PDB file of C-alpha atoms in Angstrom:
ATOM      1  CA  MET O   2       0.000   0.000   0.000  1.00  0.00           C
ATOM      2  CA  LEU O   3       1.307   3.469  -0.911  1.00  0.00           C
ATOM      3  CA  TYR O   4       1.138   6.362   1.505  1.00  0.00           C
ATOM      4  CA  THR O   5       1.490  10.074   0.821  1.00  0.00           C
ATOM      5  CA  LEU O   6       3.889  12.135   2.957  1.00  0.00           C
ATOM      6  CA  LYS O   7       0.886  13.785   4.585  1.00  0.00           C
ATOM      7  CA  GLN O   8      -0.476  10.394   5.675  1.00  0.00           C
ATOM      8  CA  LEU O   9       2.853   9.315   7.150  1.00  0.00           C
ATOM      9  CA  LEU O  10       3.509  12.483   9.148  1.00  0.00           C
ATOM     10  CA  PRO O  11       1.921  12.919  12.576  1.00  0.00           C
ATOM     11  CA  THR O  12      -0.434  15.856  12.954  1.00  0.00           C
ATOM     12  CA  SER O  13       2.060  17.786  15.122  1.00  0.00           C
ATOM     13  CA  ALA O  14       4.738  17.547  12.438  1.00  0.00           C
ATOM     14  CA  MET O  15       2.392  18.833   9.757  1.00  0.00           C
ATOM     15  CA  THR O  16       1.461  21.940  11.757  1.00  0.00           C
ATOM     16  CA  ILE O  17       5.037  23.131  12.345  1.00  0.00           C
ATOM     17  CA  LYS O  18       5.387  26.523  10.708  1.00  0.00           C
ATOM     18  CA  THR O  19       8.701  27.601   9.253  1.00  0.00           C
ATOM     19  CA  GLN O  20      10.327  30.396  11.243  1.00  0.00           C
ATOM     20  CA  LYS O  21      11.758  33.094   8.998  1.00  0.00           C
ATOM     21  CA  ILE O  22      14.880  34.953  10.108  1.00  0.00           C
ATOM     22  CA  LEU O  23      15.806  38.228   8.388  1.00  0.00           C
ATOM     23  CA  ILE O  24      19.303  39.606   8.986  1.00  0.00           C
ATOM     24  CA  LEU O  25      19.912  43.230   8.018  1.00  0.00           C
ATOM     25  CA  ALA O  26      23.490  44.503   8.146  1.00  0.00           C
ATOM     26  CA  ALA O  27      25.156  47.839   7.507  1.00  0.00           C
ATOM     27  CA  ASN O  28      28.709  49.104   7.926  1.00  0.00           C
ATOM     28  CA  PRO O  29      28.705  52.589   6.348  1.00  0.00           C
ATOM     29  CA  LYS O  30      31.789  54.361   5.069  1.00  0.00           C
ATOM     30  CA  GLN O  31      33.850  56.136   7.722  1.00  0.00           C
ATOM     31  CA  THR O  32      32.523  53.887  10.506  1.00  0.00           C
ATOM     32  CA  ALA O  33      34.673  51.301  12.253  1.00  0.00           C
ATOM     33  CA  ARG O  34      34.943  48.055  10.321  1.00  0.00           C
ATOM     34  CA  LEU O  35      32.888  45.237  11.796  1.00  0.00           C
ATOM     35  CA  ARG O  36      33.285  41.498  11.250  1.00  0.00           C
ATOM     36  CA  LEU O  37      29.837  41.158   9.716  1.00  0.00           C
ATOM     37  CA  ASP O  38      30.912  38.479   7.221  1.00  0.00           C
ATOM     38  CA  GLU O  39      32.241  36.303  10.044  1.00  0.00           C
ATOM     39  CA  GLU O  40      29.073  36.795  12.074  1.00  0.00           C
ATOM     40  CA  LEU O  41      26.859  35.802   9.140  1.00  0.00           C
ATOM     41  CA  ARG O  42      29.047  32.810   8.278  1.00  0.00           C
ATOM     42  CA  ASP O  43      28.887  31.473  11.836  1.00  0.00           C
ATOM     43  CA  ILE O  44      25.097  31.898  11.990  1.00  0.00           C
ATOM     44  CA  LYS O  45      24.701  30.040   8.688  1.00  0.00           C
ATOM     45  CA  GLU O  46      26.945  27.229   9.936  1.00  0.00           C
ATOM     46  CA  GLY O  47      24.787  26.885  13.039  1.00  0.00           C
ATOM     47  CA  LEU O  48      21.663  26.714  10.910  1.00  0.00           C
ATOM     48  CA  GLN O  49      23.156  24.051   8.662  1.00  0.00           C
ATOM     49  CA  ARG O  50      24.111  21.797  11.594  1.00  0.00           C
ATOM     50  CA  ALA O  51      20.804  22.107  13.442  1.00  0.00           C
ATOM     51  CA  GLN O  52      18.737  18.923  13.582  1.00  0.00           C
ATOM     52  CA  ASN O  53      15.500  20.787  12.881  1.00  0.00           C
ATOM     53  CA  ARG O  54      16.966  23.177  10.315  1.00  0.00           C
ATOM     54  CA  GLU O  55      14.050  22.520   7.963  1.00  0.00           C
ATOM     55  CA  ASN O  56      11.880  24.527  10.365  1.00  0.00           C
ATOM     56  CA  PHE O  57      13.934  27.697   9.843  1.00  0.00           C
ATOM     57  CA  ASP O  58      14.583  29.862   6.809  1.00  0.00           C
ATOM     58  CA  LEU O  59      17.280  32.552   6.677  1.00  0.00           C
ATOM     59  CA  ARG O  60      17.545  35.606   4.453  1.00  0.00           C
ATOM     60  CA  TYR O  61      20.053  38.422   4.731  1.00  0.00           C
ATOM     61  CA  ASP O  62      20.629  41.841   3.162  1.00  0.00           C
ATOM     62  CA  LEU O  63      23.912  43.738   3.382  1.00  0.00           C
ATOM     63  CA  ALA O  64      24.680  47.465   3.019  1.00  0.00           C
ATOM     64  CA  VAL O  65      21.089  48.152   4.003  1.00  0.00           C
ATOM     65  CA  ARG O  66      19.470  51.555   3.423  1.00  0.00           C
ATOM     66  CA  PRO O  67      16.383  52.711   5.385  1.00  0.00           C
ATOM     67  CA  ARG O  68      14.025  51.928   2.501  1.00  0.00           C
ATOM     68  CA  ASP O  69      15.541  48.430   2.259  1.00  0.00           C
ATOM     69  CA  ILE O  70      14.261  47.644   5.767  1.00  0.00           C
ATOM     70  CA  ARG O  71      10.664  48.196   4.703  1.00  0.00           C
ATOM     71  CA  ARG O  72      11.053  46.343   1.430  1.00  0.00           C
ATOM     72  CA  ALA O  73      12.749  43.337   3.019  1.00  0.00           C
ATOM     73  CA  ILE O  74      10.014  42.963   5.633  1.00  0.00           C
ATOM     74  CA  LEU O  75       7.217  43.375   3.087  1.00  0.00           C
ATOM     75  CA  ASP O  76       8.788  40.860   0.711  1.00  0.00           C
ATOM     76  CA  TYR O  77       9.866  38.243   3.249  1.00  0.00           C
ATOM     77  CA  ARG O  78       7.438  38.607   6.177  1.00  0.00           C
ATOM     78  CA  PRO O  79       9.950  37.460   8.836  1.00  0.00           C
ATOM     79  CA  ASN O  80       9.300  36.219  12.351  1.00  0.00           C
ATOM     80  CA  ILE O  81      12.710  37.380  13.612  1.00  0.00           C
ATOM     81  CA  ILE O  82      14.457  40.581  12.517  1.00  0.00           C
ATOM     82  CA  HIS O  83      18.160  40.861  13.288  1.00  0.00           C
ATOM     83  CA  PHE O  84      20.237  44.015  12.754  1.00  0.00           C
ATOM     84  CA  SER O  85      24.030  43.954  12.802  1.00  0.00           C
ATOM     85  CA  GLY O  86      25.962  47.186  12.666  1.00  0.00           C
ATOM     86  CA  HIS O  87      26.623  50.377  14.611  1.00  0.00           C
ATOM     87  CA  GLY O  88      24.426  52.124  17.144  1.00  0.00           C
ATOM     88  CA  ALA O  89      24.623  55.713  18.351  1.00  0.00           C
ATOM     89  CA  GLY O  90      22.397  55.709  21.411  1.00  0.00           C
ATOM     90  CA  VAL O  91      19.401  58.054  21.190  1.00  0.00           C
ATOM     91  CA  GLN O  92      20.489  59.166  17.715  1.00  0.00           C
ATOM     92  CA  GLY O  93      19.645  55.775  16.253  1.00  0.00           C
ATOM     93  CA  LEU O  94      21.090  52.837  14.353  1.00  0.00           C
ATOM     94  CA  ALA O  95      23.516  53.403  11.482  1.00  0.00           C
ATOM     95  CA  PHE O  96      22.240  52.382   8.071  1.00  0.00           C
ATOM     96  CA  GLU O  97      23.585  53.564   4.710  1.00  0.00           C
ATOM     97  CA  ASP O  98      22.402  56.339   2.441  1.00  0.00           C
ATOM     98  CA  GLU O  99      22.495  56.240  -1.362  1.00  0.00           C
ATOM     99  CA  THR O 100      26.249  56.906  -1.381  1.00  0.00           C
ATOM    100  CA  GLY O 101      27.179  54.397   1.322  1.00  0.00           C
ATOM    101  CA  ASN O 102      27.601  56.999   4.045  1.00  0.00           C
ATOM    102  CA  GLU O 103      26.005  56.800   7.477  1.00  0.00           C
ATOM    103  CA  GLN O 104      22.304  57.538   7.882  1.00  0.00           C
ATOM    104  CA  LEU O 105      20.905  57.205  11.388  1.00  0.00           C
ATOM    105  CA  VAL O 106      17.415  55.815  11.966  1.00  0.00           C
ATOM    106  CA  THR O 107      15.790  56.458  15.338  1.00  0.00           C
ATOM    107  CA  GLY O 108      14.170  53.902  17.580  1.00  0.00           C
ATOM    108  CA  GLU O 109      10.824  55.681  17.179  1.00  0.00           C
ATOM    109  CA  ALA O 110      10.996  55.333  13.391  1.00  0.00           C
ATOM    110  CA  LEU O 111      11.889  51.648  13.628  1.00  0.00           C
ATOM    111  CA  ALA O 112       9.176  51.046  16.221  1.00  0.00           C
ATOM    112  CA  GLY O 113       6.641  52.719  13.953  1.00  0.00           C
ATOM    113  CA  LEU O 114       7.586  50.376  11.113  1.00  0.00           C
ATOM    114  CA  PHE O 115       7.946  47.154  13.102  1.00  0.00           C
ATOM    115  CA  GLY O 116       4.676  47.855  14.905  1.00  0.00           C
ATOM    116  CA  GLN O 117       2.831  47.390  11.625  1.00  0.00           C
ATOM    117  CA  PHE O 118       4.059  43.787  11.578  1.00  0.00           C
ATOM    118  CA  SER O 119       3.526  42.874  15.231  1.00  0.00           C
ATOM    119  CA  ASN O 120       1.260  39.954  14.321  1.00  0.00           C
ATOM    120  CA  GLN O 121       4.130  38.151  12.621  1.00  0.00           C
ATOM    121  CA  VAL O 122       7.373  39.519  14.111  1.00  0.00           C
ATOM    122  CA  GLU O 123       8.051  37.758  17.421  1.00  0.00           C
ATOM    123  CA  CYS O 124      11.572  38.976  18.126  1.00  0.00           C
ATOM    124  CA  VAL O 125      13.938  41.785  17.107  1.00  0.00           C
ATOM    125  CA  LEU O 126      17.650  41.426  17.827  1.00  0.00           C
ATOM    126  CA  LEU O 127      19.776  44.581  17.642  1.00  0.00           C
ATOM    127  CA  ASN O 128      23.410  43.498  17.597  1.00  0.00           C
ATOM    128  CA  ALA O 129      24.780  47.032  17.778  1.00  0.00           C
ATOM    129  CA  CYS O 130      26.447  49.135  20.451  1.00  0.00           C
ATOM    130  CA  TYR O 131      24.212  51.374  22.573  1.00  0.00           C
ATOM    131  CA  SER O 132      21.029  49.974  20.998  1.00  0.00           C
ATOM    132  CA  GLU O 133      19.110  49.567  24.255  1.00  0.00           C
ATOM    133  CA  VAL O 134      17.204  52.802  23.628  1.00  0.00           C
ATOM    134  CA  GLN O 135      15.934  51.475  20.287  1.00  0.00           C
ATOM    135  CA  ALA O 136      15.060  48.155  21.939  1.00  0.00           C
ATOM    136  CA  LYS O 137      12.876  49.949  24.499  1.00  0.00           C
ATOM    137  CA  ALA O 138      10.966  51.782  21.774  1.00  0.00           C
ATOM    138  CA  ILE O 139      10.449  48.690  19.614  1.00  0.00           C
ATOM    139  CA  ALA O 140       9.384  46.576  22.614  1.00  0.00           C
ATOM    140  CA  GLN O 141       6.223  48.660  22.867  1.00  0.00           C
ATOM    141  CA  HIS O 142       5.034  46.708  19.817  1.00  0.00           C
ATOM    142  CA  ILE O 143       7.073  43.469  19.597  1.00  0.00           C
ATOM    143  CA  ASN O 144       7.006  40.633  22.147  1.00  0.00           C
ATOM    144  CA  TYR O 145      10.792  40.302  22.555  1.00  0.00           C
ATOM    145  CA  VAL O 146      13.513  42.810  21.672  1.00  0.00           C
ATOM    146  CA  ILE O 147      17.205  42.394  22.445  1.00  0.00           C
ATOM    147  CA  GLY O 148      19.545  45.382  22.542  1.00  0.00           C
ATOM    148  CA  MET O 149      22.953  46.354  23.921  1.00  0.00           C
ATOM    149  CA  ASN O 150      23.269  48.705  26.907  1.00  0.00           C
ATOM    150  CA  ASP O 151      26.875  49.663  26.154  1.00  0.00           C
ATOM    151  CA  GLN O 152      29.629  49.303  23.588  1.00  0.00           C
ATOM    152  CA  ILE O 153      30.193  45.636  22.773  1.00  0.00           C
ATOM    153  CA  GLN O 154      33.333  44.219  21.201  1.00  0.00           C
ATOM    154  CA  ASP O 155      33.186  42.213  17.971  1.00  0.00           C
ATOM    155  CA  LYS O 156      34.197  38.957  19.661  1.00  0.00           C
ATOM    156  CA  ALA O 157      31.487  39.208  22.313  1.00  0.00           C
ATOM    157  CA  ALA O 158      28.869  40.287  19.766  1.00  0.00           C
ATOM    158  CA  ILE O 159      29.605  37.318  17.521  1.00  0.00           C
ATOM    159  CA  GLU O 160      29.654  34.832  20.400  1.00  0.00           C
ATOM    160  CA  PHE O 161      26.304  36.184  21.571  1.00  0.00           C
ATOM    161  CA  VAL O 162      24.429  35.872  18.283  1.00  0.00           C
ATOM    162  CA  VAL O 163      25.934  32.468  17.448  1.00  0.00           C
ATOM    163  CA  GLY O 164      24.920  31.191  20.887  1.00  0.00           C
ATOM    164  CA  PHE O 165      21.473  32.724  20.459  1.00  0.00           C
ATOM    165  CA  TYR O 166      20.716  30.951  17.199  1.00  0.00           C
ATOM    166  CA  ASP O 167      22.327  27.687  18.304  1.00  0.00           C
ATOM    167  CA  ALA O 168      19.937  27.619  21.264  1.00  0.00           C
ATOM    168  CA  LEU O 169      16.913  28.869  19.354  1.00  0.00           C
ATOM    169  CA  LEU O 170      17.324  26.172  16.713  1.00  0.00           C
ATOM    170  CA  ALA O 171      17.759  23.465  19.346  1.00  0.00           C
ATOM    171  CA  TYR O 172      14.955  24.578  21.687  1.00  0.00           C
ATOM    172  CA  ASN O 173      12.850  21.714  23.003  1.00  0.00           C
ATOM    173  CA  SER O 174       9.778  22.614  25.064  1.00  0.00           C
ATOM    174  CA  GLU O 175       9.898  19.221  26.773  1.00  0.00           C
ATOM    175  CA  TYR O 176      13.226  19.985  28.437  1.00  0.00           C
ATOM    176  CA  ASP O 177      13.958  23.709  28.175  1.00  0.00           C
ATOM    177  CA  SER O 178      12.438  26.350  30.426  1.00  0.00           C
ATOM    178  CA  GLY O 179      10.946  29.649  29.342  1.00  0.00           C
ATOM    179  CA  SER O 180      10.005  30.731  25.852  1.00  0.00           C
ATOM    180  CA  PRO O 181      12.346  29.867  22.945  1.00  0.00           C
ATOM    181  CA  VAL O 182      13.598  33.468  22.809  1.00  0.00           C
ATOM    182  CA  GLU O 183      14.233  33.696  26.559  1.00  0.00           C
ATOM    183  CA  PHE O 184      16.007  30.343  26.582  1.00  0.00           C
ATOM    184  CA  ALA O 185      18.172  31.381  23.606  1.00  0.00           C
ATOM    185  CA  PHE O 186      18.965  34.741  25.236  1.00  0.00           C
ATOM    186  CA  ASN O 187      20.213  33.098  28.440  1.00  0.00           C
ATOM    187  CA  ILE O 188      22.351  30.613  26.502  1.00  0.00           C
ATOM    188  CA  ALA O 189      23.743  33.463  24.396  1.00  0.00           C
ATOM    189  CA  ARG O 190      24.839  35.521  27.379  1.00  0.00           C
ATOM    190  CA  ASN O 191      26.554  32.463  28.800  1.00  0.00           C
ATOM    191  CA  ALA O 192      28.269  31.938  25.428  1.00  0.00           C
ATOM    192  CA  ILE O 193      30.140  35.210  25.958  1.00  0.00           C
ATOM    193  CA  GLU O 194      31.383  33.958  29.322  1.00  0.00           C
ATOM    194  CA  LEU O 195      32.343  30.550  27.910  1.00  0.00           C
ATOM    195  CA  ALA O 196      34.443  32.299  25.258  1.00  0.00           C
ATOM    196  CA  GLY O 197      36.419  34.032  27.995  1.00  0.00           C
ATOM    197  CA  VAL O 198      35.587  37.563  26.859  1.00  0.00           C
ATOM    198  CA  SER O 199      33.879  40.363  28.752  1.00  0.00           C
ATOM    199  CA  GLY O 200      30.461  41.747  27.953  1.00  0.00           C
ATOM    200  CA  GLU O 201      27.966  39.136  29.143  1.00  0.00           C
ATOM    201  CA  SER O 202      25.941  41.810  30.962  1.00  0.00           C
ATOM    202  CA  ILE O 203      25.669  44.095  27.919  1.00  0.00           C
ATOM    203  CA  PRO O 204      22.868  42.308  26.003  1.00  0.00           C
ATOM    204  CA  GLU O 205      19.453  43.014  27.506  1.00  0.00           C
ATOM    205  CA  ILE O 206      16.040  41.600  26.651  1.00  0.00           C
ATOM    206  CA  LYS O 207      12.906  43.740  26.641  1.00  0.00           C
ATOM    207  CA  LYS O 208       9.375  42.388  26.652  1.00  0.00           C
ATOM    208  CA  LYS O 209       6.231  43.959  25.286  1.00  0.00           C
ATOM    209  CA  PRO O 210       4.138  45.413  28.130  1.00  0.00           C
ATOM    210  CA  LEU O 211       1.066  43.378  29.017  1.00  0.00           C
TER     211      LEU O 211
END
């Protein structure tokens, strides 16, 4: 007797929805060089080795301009938005303008955009120095937002995001406590300590007010 794939899969397996991860990166001219290629490579390696990798889909855009943020979200409809680059505190996050120079985007502007997609975006990760202020603004609309309360070194930043996605991809509700994002956040902070570098207290998680 022949069976279709649908008949062979248990109901729980059929209802698993692919989680979409969108990584946006910018390193404008005249800003300090960041190891964005290494960060992206390590995240992709973690995704490839994950046992349930078929449940996650990754897309990334580099040299991102403000309008590219909107277009990427509209086109891809992600569940997780990740920004890698520079932050300037209350002035905003550093994206690129048409000539590749720095263009700052405020937390209020980002919150206004991300808030339009709050039914699908579960988590925003801002892997940028001094991005806590943007995280607070965005967390008014999004369930989980991770930002940095100080300057964070490249090594610590990379260890954090790699640990975050390793844990998120491996999350098992039968054994792991908290939500997937909270579990991944705690593992990621510990990853900085395990690497023997300072900065484990810099990443902070914000939750949407009830």
